[in-house]
Short mmCIF file of C-alpha atoms and ligand atoms in Angstrom, two decimals:
data_model
loop_
_atom_site.label_atom_id
_atom_site.label_comp_id
_atom_site.label_asym_id
_atom_site.label_seq_id
_atom_site.Cartn_x
_atom_site.Cartn_y
_atom_site.Cartn_z
CA MET A 1 -97.94 20.78 20.52
CA GLY A 2 -96.63 19.68 23.96
CA VAL A 3 -98.36 16.32 23.62
CA TYR A 4 -96.65 15.73 20.26
CA VAL A 5 -93.21 16.47 21.72
CA VAL A 6 -93.78 14.02 24.58
CA PHE A 7 -95.09 11.44 22.11
CA LEU A 8 -92.07 11.96 19.86
CA LEU A 9 -89.65 11.60 22.79
CA ILE A 10 -91.32 8.40 23.96
CA ALA A 11 -91.24 7.05 20.40
CA LEU A 12 -87.54 7.90 20.17
CA MET A 13 -86.72 6.18 23.45
CA VAL A 14 -88.71 3.08 22.49
CA SER A 15 -86.94 2.88 19.11
CA LEU A 16 -83.49 3.30 20.70
CA LEU A 17 -84.27 0.53 23.15
CA ALA A 18 -85.65 -1.65 20.34
CA VAL A 19 -82.43 -1.10 18.35
CA ALA A 20 -80.38 -2.03 21.45
CA VAL A 21 -82.43 -5.22 22.01
CA MET A 22 -82.25 -6.29 18.34
CA ARG A 23 -78.52 -5.59 18.26
CA THR A 24 -78.01 -7.69 21.39
CA LEU A 25 -79.92 -10.66 19.93
CA HIS A 26 -77.96 -10.44 16.68
CA LEU A 27 -74.52 -10.11 18.33
CA ARG A 28 -75.15 -13.05 20.67
CA MET A 29 -76.24 -15.25 17.74
CA VAL A 30 -73.13 -14.41 15.69
CA LYS A 31 -70.84 -15.06 18.68
CA LYS A 32 -72.41 -18.49 19.31
CA ALA A 33 -71.81 -19.49 15.72
CA LEU A 34 -68.14 -18.48 15.99
CA LEU A 35 -67.41 -20.55 19.09
CA SER A 36 -65.90 -23.90 18.31
CA GLN A 37 -64.64 -26.39 20.85
CA SER A 38 -61.19 -27.83 20.41
CA GLN A 39 -60.57 -31.03 22.33
CA ALA A 40 -57.12 -32.30 21.45
CA LEU A 41 -55.80 -35.39 23.19
CA LEU A 42 -53.25 -34.49 25.86
CA PRO A 43 -50.15 -36.50 26.68
CA PRO A 44 -50.43 -37.99 30.18
CA PHE A 45 -48.57 -36.49 33.14
CA ASP A 46 -48.24 -37.48 36.79
CA LEU A 47 -50.15 -34.94 38.88
CA GLU A 48 -48.93 -36.33 42.23
CA LEU A 49 -45.36 -35.98 41.06
CA ALA A 50 -46.00 -32.43 39.83
CA ALA A 51 -47.41 -31.58 43.28
CA ALA A 52 -44.29 -33.05 44.90
CA HIS A 53 -42.18 -30.84 42.63
CA LEU A 54 -44.19 -27.77 43.66
CA GLN A 55 -43.70 -28.82 47.29
CA GLN A 56 -39.94 -28.87 46.87
CA LEU A 57 -39.90 -25.45 45.26
CA VAL A 58 -42.18 -23.95 47.94
CA ARG A 59 -39.68 -25.20 50.52
CA VAL A 60 -37.02 -22.84 49.19
CA PRO A 61 -37.82 -19.43 50.74
CA THR A 62 -37.15 -17.16 47.76
CA VAL A 63 -38.37 -14.00 49.50
CA SER A 64 -37.74 -10.68 47.72
CA HIS A 65 -37.33 -7.45 49.69
CA ALA A 66 -37.78 -3.75 49.00
CA HIS A 67 -34.09 -3.41 49.91
CA ALA A 68 -32.58 -5.84 47.41
CA GLU A 69 -29.46 -6.40 49.57
CA GLU A 70 -31.69 -8.32 51.99
CA ASP A 71 -32.52 -10.96 49.35
CA SER A 72 -30.84 -14.29 50.00
CA VAL A 73 -28.85 -15.05 46.85
CA PRO A 74 -28.01 -18.61 48.11
CA ASP A 75 -31.74 -19.38 48.33
CA PHE A 76 -32.25 -18.32 44.74
CA SER A 77 -29.22 -20.43 43.69
CA ARG A 78 -30.70 -23.38 45.55
CA PHE A 79 -34.06 -22.81 43.85
CA ARG A 80 -32.29 -22.94 40.48
CA GLN A 81 -30.51 -26.17 41.50
CA VAL A 82 -33.80 -27.80 42.60
CA ILE A 83 -35.35 -26.96 39.21
CA ARG A 84 -32.31 -28.47 37.51
CA ASP A 85 -32.66 -31.71 39.55
CA LEU A 86 -36.43 -31.98 39.01
CA TYR A 87 -36.52 -31.33 35.28
CA PRO A 88 -33.68 -33.25 33.63
CA ARG A 89 -35.14 -33.23 30.10
CA ILE A 90 -35.50 -29.45 30.11
CA HIS A 91 -31.86 -29.14 31.07
CA THR A 92 -30.83 -31.51 28.28
CA HIS A 93 -32.94 -30.06 25.46
CA LEU A 94 -33.36 -26.36 26.25
CA ILE A 95 -30.74 -23.64 26.39
CA GLN A 96 -30.53 -22.24 29.90
CA ARG A 97 -29.30 -18.73 30.74
CA VAL A 98 -28.91 -16.97 34.05
CA LEU A 99 -29.31 -13.20 33.71
CA GLY A 100 -28.06 -10.98 36.51
CA GLU A 101 -27.79 -12.70 39.86
CA SER A 102 -30.89 -14.87 39.91
CA ASN A 103 -33.04 -14.57 36.78
CA LEU A 104 -33.70 -17.71 34.76
CA VAL A 105 -34.26 -17.87 31.02
CA TYR A 106 -34.84 -21.01 28.92
CA ILE A 107 -35.03 -21.28 25.16
CA TRP A 108 -36.85 -24.15 23.47
CA GLN A 109 -35.93 -24.06 19.82
CA GLY A 110 -38.92 -24.35 17.47
CA ALA A 111 -39.12 -26.18 14.15
CA ASP A 112 -39.84 -23.05 12.10
CA LEU A 113 -37.26 -20.35 12.76
CA GLN A 114 -39.07 -17.94 10.41
CA LEU A 115 -41.91 -17.61 12.93
CA GLU A 116 -41.66 -15.11 15.78
CA SER A 117 -40.96 -16.69 19.16
CA VAL A 118 -43.30 -16.53 22.16
CA LEU A 119 -42.35 -15.72 25.74
CA LEU A 120 -43.98 -17.31 28.79
CA THR A 121 -43.11 -15.90 32.20
CA ALA A 122 -43.67 -16.44 35.91
CA HIS A 123 -41.77 -15.25 38.97
CA GLN A 124 -39.57 -17.12 41.43
CA ASP A 125 -39.87 -14.74 44.36
CA VAL A 126 -42.51 -14.58 47.08
CA VAL A 127 -43.62 -12.01 49.66
CA PRO A 128 -42.54 -12.62 53.28
CA ALA A 129 -44.61 -15.06 55.31
CA GLY A 130 -45.68 -12.44 57.86
CA ASP A 131 -46.86 -13.70 61.25
CA THR A 132 -46.11 -17.44 61.04
CA SER A 133 -48.36 -18.24 64.03
CA SER A 134 -51.43 -17.51 61.90
CA TRP A 135 -50.53 -20.26 59.39
CA THR A 136 -52.15 -23.71 59.79
CA HIS A 137 -49.28 -25.23 57.80
CA GLN A 138 -45.85 -23.68 58.17
CA PRO A 139 -45.34 -21.17 55.32
CA PHE A 140 -42.38 -23.00 53.78
CA SER A 141 -43.50 -26.56 54.56
CA GLY A 142 -45.10 -27.22 51.18
CA ASP A 143 -47.42 -29.67 52.96
CA ILE A 144 -49.65 -31.66 50.63
CA THR A 145 -52.98 -32.44 52.22
CA GLU A 146 -56.73 -32.07 51.58
CA GLY A 147 -56.04 -31.72 47.85
CA PHE A 148 -53.76 -28.67 48.20
CA VAL A 149 -50.09 -27.81 48.22
CA TRP A 150 -49.77 -25.35 51.12
CA GLY A 151 -47.27 -22.55 51.56
CA ARG A 152 -46.06 -19.10 50.62
CA GLY A 153 -45.78 -18.82 46.86
CA SER A 154 -47.76 -21.99 46.13
CA PHE A 155 -50.33 -19.92 44.18
CA ASP A 156 -48.35 -16.74 43.61
CA ASP A 157 -46.49 -17.69 41.53
CA LYS A 158 -44.66 -21.02 41.92
CA GLY A 159 -47.78 -22.98 40.90
CA GLN A 160 -47.67 -21.26 37.52
CA LEU A 161 -43.89 -21.66 37.26
CA VAL A 162 -44.16 -25.40 37.96
CA ALA A 163 -47.03 -25.75 35.46
CA ILE A 164 -44.87 -24.28 32.69
CA LEU A 165 -41.96 -26.62 33.54
CA GLU A 166 -44.22 -29.70 33.86
CA ALA A 167 -45.83 -28.96 30.49
CA ILE A 168 -42.45 -28.75 28.76
CA GLU A 169 -41.03 -31.81 30.52
CA THR A 170 -44.19 -33.79 29.57
CA LEU A 171 -44.02 -32.70 25.94
CA LEU A 172 -40.29 -33.43 25.71
CA ALA A 173 -41.00 -36.99 26.86
CA THR A 174 -43.25 -37.47 23.82
CA GLY A 175 -40.59 -36.13 21.42
CA PHE A 176 -42.66 -33.03 20.67
CA VAL A 177 -40.97 -30.05 19.00
CA PRO A 178 -42.86 -26.73 19.09
CA LYS A 179 -43.51 -24.91 15.84
CA ARG A 180 -42.36 -21.56 17.22
CA THR A 181 -39.40 -21.14 19.52
CA ILE A 182 -40.67 -20.84 23.09
CA TRP A 183 -38.79 -18.65 25.57
CA ILE A 184 -39.36 -18.97 29.30
CA ALA A 185 -38.36 -16.23 31.77
CA PHE A 186 -38.58 -16.42 35.55
CA GLY A 187 -37.82 -13.06 37.22
CA CYS A 188 -36.51 -12.87 40.78
CA ASP A 189 -38.28 -9.82 42.25
CA GLU A 190 -41.77 -9.30 40.85
CA GLU A 191 -43.15 -8.65 44.32
CA VAL A 192 -40.93 -5.58 44.67
CA ARG A 193 -41.56 -4.23 41.16
CA GLY A 194 -39.11 -6.20 39.05
CA GLN A 195 -36.20 -3.75 38.99
CA LYS A 196 -33.44 -6.40 39.00
CA GLY A 197 -35.67 -9.12 37.55
CA ALA A 198 -38.06 -8.60 34.65
CA LYS A 199 -36.65 -5.15 33.88
CA LEU A 200 -33.18 -6.63 33.38
CA ILE A 201 -34.46 -9.66 31.43
CA ALA A 202 -36.57 -7.50 29.11
CA SER A 203 -33.85 -4.92 28.46
CA THR A 204 -31.29 -7.69 27.79
CA LEU A 205 -33.60 -9.41 25.28
CA ALA A 206 -34.43 -6.06 23.66
CA ALA A 207 -30.71 -5.19 23.36
CA GLU A 208 -30.10 -8.57 21.70
CA GLY A 209 -32.83 -7.71 19.18
CA HIS A 210 -35.41 -10.31 20.19
CA ARG A 211 -39.10 -9.72 19.41
CA PHE A 212 -41.97 -11.96 20.50
CA ALA A 213 -45.33 -12.71 18.88
CA PHE A 214 -46.75 -12.44 22.38
CA VAL A 215 -45.78 -12.48 26.05
CA LEU A 216 -47.88 -14.24 28.66
CA ASP A 217 -47.25 -13.40 32.32
CA GLU A 218 -49.21 -14.07 35.52
CA GLY A 219 -52.39 -12.04 35.95
CA GLY A 220 -56.13 -12.54 35.89
CA ALA A 221 -57.57 -15.95 36.74
CA VAL A 222 -60.82 -17.83 36.17
CA VAL A 223 -63.20 -16.17 38.60
CA GLU A 224 -66.66 -17.12 39.77
CA GLY A 225 -69.41 -15.10 41.40
CA PHE A 226 -67.64 -11.76 41.14
CA ILE A 227 -70.01 -10.18 38.64
CA PRO A 228 -73.74 -10.15 39.44
CA GLY A 229 -75.93 -11.42 36.61
CA VAL A 230 -73.08 -13.46 35.09
CA HIS A 231 -73.44 -17.07 36.17
CA ARG A 232 -70.64 -18.72 34.23
CA PRO A 233 -66.98 -18.56 35.32
CA VAL A 234 -65.08 -15.72 33.66
CA ALA A 235 -61.44 -16.10 32.58
CA VAL A 236 -60.09 -12.56 32.78
CA VAL A 237 -57.00 -11.95 30.68
CA GLY A 238 -55.22 -8.70 31.54
CA ILE A 239 -54.52 -6.55 28.48
CA ALA A 240 -53.31 -3.58 30.56
CA GLU A 241 -52.45 -2.64 34.11
CA LYS A 242 -52.87 0.54 36.11
CA GLY A 243 -49.97 2.81 36.99
CA ASN A 244 -48.87 3.85 40.47
CA LEU A 245 -47.87 7.17 42.01
CA ASP A 246 -46.93 7.84 45.63
CA LEU A 247 -47.50 11.55 46.10
CA LYS A 248 -46.05 13.15 49.22
CA LEU A 249 -47.86 16.21 50.57
CA ILE A 250 -45.65 18.43 52.72
CA SER A 251 -47.12 21.16 54.89
CA SER A 252 -44.85 23.73 56.62
CA ARG A 253 -45.80 26.25 59.35
CA ASP A 254 -44.28 27.73 62.49
CA GLY A 255 -43.61 25.04 65.06
CA GLY A 256 -43.45 25.52 68.80
CA HIS A 257 -44.97 24.50 72.12
CA SER A 258 -48.50 23.21 72.05
CA SER A 259 -49.47 25.35 75.07
CA THR A 260 -49.40 28.50 72.94
CA PRO A 261 -50.62 27.32 69.54
CA LYS A 262 -51.21 29.33 66.40
CA ASN A 263 -53.79 27.33 64.49
CA PRO A 264 -53.94 25.87 61.95
CA THR A 265 -50.78 23.87 62.54
CA SER A 266 -48.84 22.20 59.74
CA LEU A 267 -50.62 18.98 60.65
CA GLY A 268 -54.04 20.66 60.64
CA LYS A 269 -53.41 22.10 57.17
CA LEU A 270 -52.21 18.72 55.96
CA ALA A 271 -55.32 17.00 57.33
CA ALA A 272 -57.54 19.54 55.58
CA ALA A 273 -55.75 18.91 52.27
CA VAL A 274 -56.07 15.12 52.59
CA SER A 275 -59.72 15.50 53.49
CA ARG A 276 -60.38 17.67 50.41
CA ILE A 277 -58.75 15.04 48.21
CA GLU A 278 -60.91 12.33 49.74
CA GLN A 279 -64.15 14.22 49.25
CA ARG A 280 -63.99 13.95 45.48
CA GLN A 281 -63.23 11.16 43.02
CA ALA A 282 -61.45 11.67 39.73
CA PRO A 283 -63.89 11.60 36.79
CA GLY A 284 -64.76 8.14 35.49
CA ARG A 285 -64.01 6.93 31.98
CA LEU A 286 -64.44 3.61 30.24
CA THR A 287 -61.01 2.60 28.95
CA LEU A 288 -60.67 0.01 26.17
CA PRO A 289 -59.94 -2.96 28.52
CA VAL A 290 -63.07 -2.24 30.56
CA ARG A 291 -65.22 -1.79 27.45
CA LYS A 292 -63.88 -5.09 26.10
CA LEU A 293 -64.60 -6.84 29.40
CA PHE A 294 -68.22 -5.80 29.47
CA ILE A 295 -68.77 -6.53 25.78
CA ALA A 296 -67.39 -10.07 26.34
CA LEU A 297 -69.68 -10.49 29.36
CA GLY A 298 -72.60 -9.17 27.33
CA TYR A 299 -72.55 -12.29 25.17
CA GLU A 300 -73.20 -14.50 28.17
CA SER A 301 -74.93 -12.47 30.90
CA SER A 302 -78.65 -12.28 31.67
CA PHE A 303 -80.55 -10.57 28.86
CA PRO A 304 -81.27 -7.20 30.53
CA LEU A 305 -77.56 -6.84 31.41
CA ALA A 306 -76.60 -7.98 27.89
CA VAL A 307 -78.65 -5.13 26.42
CA VAL A 308 -76.61 -2.70 28.55
CA PHE A 309 -73.18 -4.32 27.99
CA LEU A 310 -73.56 -4.78 24.23
CA ASN A 311 -74.87 -1.27 23.63
CA LEU A 312 -72.35 0.97 25.32
CA TRP A 313 -73.05 3.58 22.60
CA LEU A 314 -76.32 4.10 24.49
CA PHE A 315 -75.68 2.91 28.04
CA THR A 316 -72.18 4.16 28.99
CA PRO A 317 -73.56 6.62 31.61
CA LEU A 318 -75.68 3.84 33.15
CA LEU A 319 -72.74 1.40 33.23
CA LYS A 320 -70.53 4.01 34.90
CA LEU A 321 -73.19 4.50 37.54
CA ILE A 322 -73.41 0.73 38.18
CA LEU A 323 -69.60 0.33 38.36
CA SER A 324 -69.24 3.22 40.81
CA HIS A 325 -71.12 1.33 43.50
CA ASN A 326 -68.47 -1.28 44.24
CA SER A 327 -64.88 -0.46 45.21
CA THR A 328 -63.37 -3.02 42.79
CA THR A 329 -65.40 -2.02 39.75
CA ASN A 330 -65.07 1.63 40.70
CA ALA A 331 -61.28 1.23 40.51
CA MET A 332 -61.70 0.01 36.89
CA LEU A 333 -63.42 3.26 36.06
CA ARG A 334 -61.14 6.00 37.33
CA ASP A 335 -57.80 7.08 38.80
CA THR A 336 -58.13 6.26 42.49
CA HIS A 337 -56.41 7.70 45.54
CA ALA A 338 -55.87 6.43 49.07
CA ALA A 339 -54.11 8.31 51.89
CA THR A 340 -51.74 5.73 53.38
CA MET A 341 -48.98 7.35 55.49
CA ALA A 342 -48.68 10.47 57.69
CA ILE A 343 -46.09 12.06 59.97
CA GLY A 344 -46.48 15.00 62.37
CA SER A 345 -44.29 15.72 65.39
CA GLU A 346 -42.82 13.04 67.65
CA ALA A 347 -44.24 14.37 70.92
CA SER A 348 -47.75 15.26 71.98
CA ASN A 349 -46.73 18.73 73.22
CA VAL A 350 -44.66 19.71 70.18
CA ILE A 351 -46.15 21.44 67.15
CA SER A 352 -44.30 20.18 64.12
CA GLN A 353 -42.81 22.67 61.67
CA GLU A 354 -43.34 20.17 58.94
CA SER A 355 -45.98 17.48 58.51
CA SER A 356 -46.27 15.12 55.60
CA ALA A 357 -48.57 12.46 54.21
CA VAL A 358 -48.41 10.08 51.30
CA VAL A 359 -51.39 9.57 49.02
CA ASN A 360 -51.17 6.51 46.78
CA PHE A 361 -52.72 7.07 43.34
CA ARG A 362 -53.53 4.32 40.83
CA LEU A 363 -53.67 5.58 37.26
CA LEU A 364 -55.83 4.37 34.39
CA PRO A 365 -54.15 3.74 31.04
CA GLY A 366 -53.81 7.16 29.44
CA SER A 367 -53.49 9.10 32.71
CA THR A 368 -50.19 10.84 33.47
CA GLU A 369 -48.29 12.02 36.52
CA LYS A 370 -49.03 15.59 35.38
CA ASP A 371 -52.80 14.89 35.31
CA ILE A 372 -52.67 13.69 38.92
CA LEU A 373 -50.63 16.69 40.10
CA ARG A 374 -52.99 19.10 38.36
CA TRP A 375 -56.07 17.40 39.81
CA THR A 376 -54.59 17.32 43.33
CA ARG A 377 -53.50 20.95 43.19
CA LYS A 378 -57.00 21.96 42.15
CA ARG A 379 -58.60 19.89 44.90
CA ILE A 380 -56.50 21.02 47.87
CA LYS A 381 -56.79 24.77 47.15
CA ASP A 382 -53.60 25.47 49.13
CA ASP A 383 -50.64 26.87 47.22
CA SER A 384 -48.35 26.59 50.24
CA MET A 385 -48.65 22.77 50.21
CA GLN A 386 -45.63 21.11 48.56
CA LEU A 387 -46.42 18.17 46.28
CA GLU A 388 -43.52 15.78 45.88
CA PRO A 389 -43.94 12.77 43.55
CA GLN A 390 -42.15 9.71 44.95
CA ALA A 391 -42.29 6.25 43.38
CA PHE A 392 -43.99 6.37 39.98
CA SER A 393 -44.75 3.70 37.43
CA THR A 394 -46.59 4.69 34.33
CA PRO A 395 -49.79 2.81 33.39
CA SER A 396 -49.06 0.05 30.89
CA ARG A 397 -49.86 0.19 27.22
CA VAL A 398 -53.11 -1.47 26.20
CA THR A 399 -52.71 -4.66 24.16
CA ASP A 400 -55.14 -4.99 21.24
CA PRO A 401 -57.00 -8.24 21.98
CA ASP A 402 -58.46 -8.52 18.46
CA GLN A 403 -55.29 -10.30 17.34
CA PRO A 404 -54.35 -13.99 16.85
CA PRO A 405 -52.43 -14.38 20.17
CA PHE A 406 -55.51 -13.50 22.23
CA HIS A 407 -57.55 -16.12 20.36
CA MET A 408 -54.74 -18.65 20.87
CA ILE A 409 -54.87 -18.04 24.62
CA GLU A 410 -58.68 -18.12 24.53
CA ARG A 411 -58.67 -21.52 22.80
CA ALA A 412 -56.32 -22.97 25.46
CA ILE A 413 -58.59 -21.55 28.17
CA THR A 414 -61.72 -23.01 26.57
CA ALA A 415 -60.05 -26.42 26.26
CA VAL A 416 -59.36 -26.52 30.01
CA PHE A 417 -62.26 -24.44 31.34
CA PRO A 418 -65.03 -25.33 28.86
CA THR A 419 -67.75 -23.40 30.68
CA ALA A 420 -65.73 -20.19 31.12
CA ILE A 421 -66.20 -16.95 29.23
CA THR A 422 -62.83 -15.47 28.22
CA ALA A 423 -62.71 -11.71 28.58
CA PRO A 424 -59.99 -9.04 28.29
CA TYR A 425 -59.68 -6.83 31.37
CA LEU A 426 -57.71 -4.17 33.19
CA MET A 427 -55.45 -5.35 36.03
CA LEU A 428 -55.79 -3.13 39.07
CA GLY A 429 -52.51 -4.34 40.62
CA GLY A 430 -49.07 -4.46 39.04
CA THR A 431 -47.17 -7.38 37.47
CA ASP A 432 -43.84 -7.87 35.72
CA ALA A 433 -45.65 -7.80 32.37
CA HIS A 434 -45.25 -4.10 31.61
CA TRP A 435 -41.46 -4.49 31.42
CA TYR A 436 -41.92 -6.77 28.41
CA GLU A 437 -43.65 -4.06 26.34
CA GLN A 438 -40.23 -3.35 24.83
CA VAL A 439 -40.07 -6.80 23.22
CA SER A 440 -43.69 -7.35 22.12
CA SER A 441 -46.82 -5.41 21.24
CA GLN A 442 -48.94 -8.32 22.52
CA VAL A 443 -48.52 -8.57 26.29
CA TYR A 444 -51.07 -10.62 28.26
CA ARG A 445 -51.56 -11.36 31.95
CA PHE A 446 -53.30 -14.60 32.92
CA THR A 447 -52.93 -17.33 35.54
CA PRO A 448 -54.70 -20.52 34.40
CA ALA A 449 -56.39 -21.36 37.71
CA LEU A 450 -59.82 -21.10 39.31
CA MET A 451 -59.96 -18.37 41.91
CA ASP A 452 -62.82 -17.71 44.34
CA GLN A 453 -63.11 -15.24 47.22
CA ASN A 454 -61.61 -17.82 49.62
CA GLU A 455 -58.44 -18.34 47.56
CA LEU A 456 -58.19 -14.60 46.90
CA SER A 457 -58.20 -13.85 50.64
CA ARG A 458 -55.11 -16.08 51.06
CA MET A 459 -52.99 -14.20 48.51
CA HIS A 460 -50.10 -12.42 50.25
CA ASN A 461 -51.73 -13.67 53.44
CA ALA A 462 -51.63 -16.69 55.78
CA ASP A 463 -52.45 -20.21 54.52
CA GLU A 464 -51.76 -19.57 50.84
CA ARG A 465 -52.35 -22.78 48.89
CA PHE A 466 -52.69 -24.17 45.37
CA SER A 467 -55.17 -26.95 44.71
CA LEU A 468 -54.11 -30.06 42.82
CA ASP A 469 -57.08 -29.41 40.53
CA ASN A 470 -55.62 -26.00 39.70
CA LEU A 471 -52.18 -27.49 39.18
CA ARG A 472 -53.65 -30.02 36.73
CA ARG A 473 -55.58 -27.30 34.87
CA ALA A 474 -52.51 -25.05 34.69
CA ILE A 475 -50.34 -27.84 33.24
CA GLU A 476 -53.07 -28.72 30.71
CA PHE A 477 -53.43 -25.06 29.75
CA TYR A 478 -49.72 -24.74 28.94
CA ILE A 479 -49.67 -28.03 27.02
CA HIS A 480 -52.59 -26.76 24.90
CA LEU A 481 -50.91 -23.41 24.38
CA MET A 482 -47.52 -24.88 23.46
CA THR A 483 -48.96 -27.45 21.06
CA SER A 484 -51.26 -25.02 19.24
CA GLN A 485 -48.69 -22.42 18.13
ZN1 LIG B 501 -47.34 -12.85 41.50
#
């Protein structure tokens, strides 16, 4: 009897695996048949001149600050003036609006007013340069050398902003009129969460009753070598982004002199609570963007991985196990937490009455502030600990990528990056994009540029740069996108 059961189990496992393998072969064949290359002829543009334009815009230090009153309004006005001087056709043919103090909106009227408009966005602001002595080229020099434009904001996000403007200026020179009306929005404070930038733009457009077929903001790029077993570049298009919660833990006990302590102190209790949080991870779950990412990779990865990625009905537990082993992929899988700030007393011989720490949580789509509070409360096992939510931004909605706008973006990507696999994904960091959920159900996050580990390490860091190759690709991408509406 026992032998039969074992035999049956083995037979069942073999058949499941056979089904998974057959399914994989079939799905990959169907996908290949669906792929068609579109190679339209592009109008010519002057890349050197575009780089010089980016240089001029990098030279204006449009730094945004957590305390908005520190922002230099004259610099943003100057930035606007430089754009006006560099792109005369745009300022003749498009309607320009300034929303709030420093936000820029352009409207390029389409030929068919019955069609819904599209909205392309980028941000004007940059993070501070930090320690300028660690830069090879001064952060606001915009030096052009070795095939790069160097400087703060050259990649994030003025390269993208310039690419949008160059594409329009180029198309205007040919007399082109887009089918749909194209809106452009450049927020002024993405780096500090978009409160007076994208939030204001989006709520103004919503109040005026505008709806968009899709919104495309900065986001994922074309990455190489990030996923083992996938040898082609992958263009990751964000269809959602994680939320953020700063949770303050406050521990209160008797204070006093450290020579006569009564342990545990408020700081000791706080440390124990933080330690208990760190010992456990929130449970993992495969959200739609992550499922979609791995299914897209399954069409192009090595065959054993394809069997796993294309048969998540069978291999979800195995995939979760694989993703847990790397901090980036692990963050795609669960709500994460990191203890980042702590305060005790101000002197070594004083026991503080109150100690506090901040734990930064990043929430998967679907997770709520309540879920995090419940989980934390359960973990710390200390009812005397106060939990005080501070800054909170809810996880974004998830855009359904099985819709025409995603395929439109995919076609523009394939035209410029012919060897890349286009895949939906979950952004781990935040962008302005979530503000635009109120004006479109199709919100995407993509920066049309190649990004490797080297370029990634320069983001928000010293020696940020944007290659001329990337600038060319970004301009081409937007020309494709604007001409294929
Ligand atoms: Zn950015």
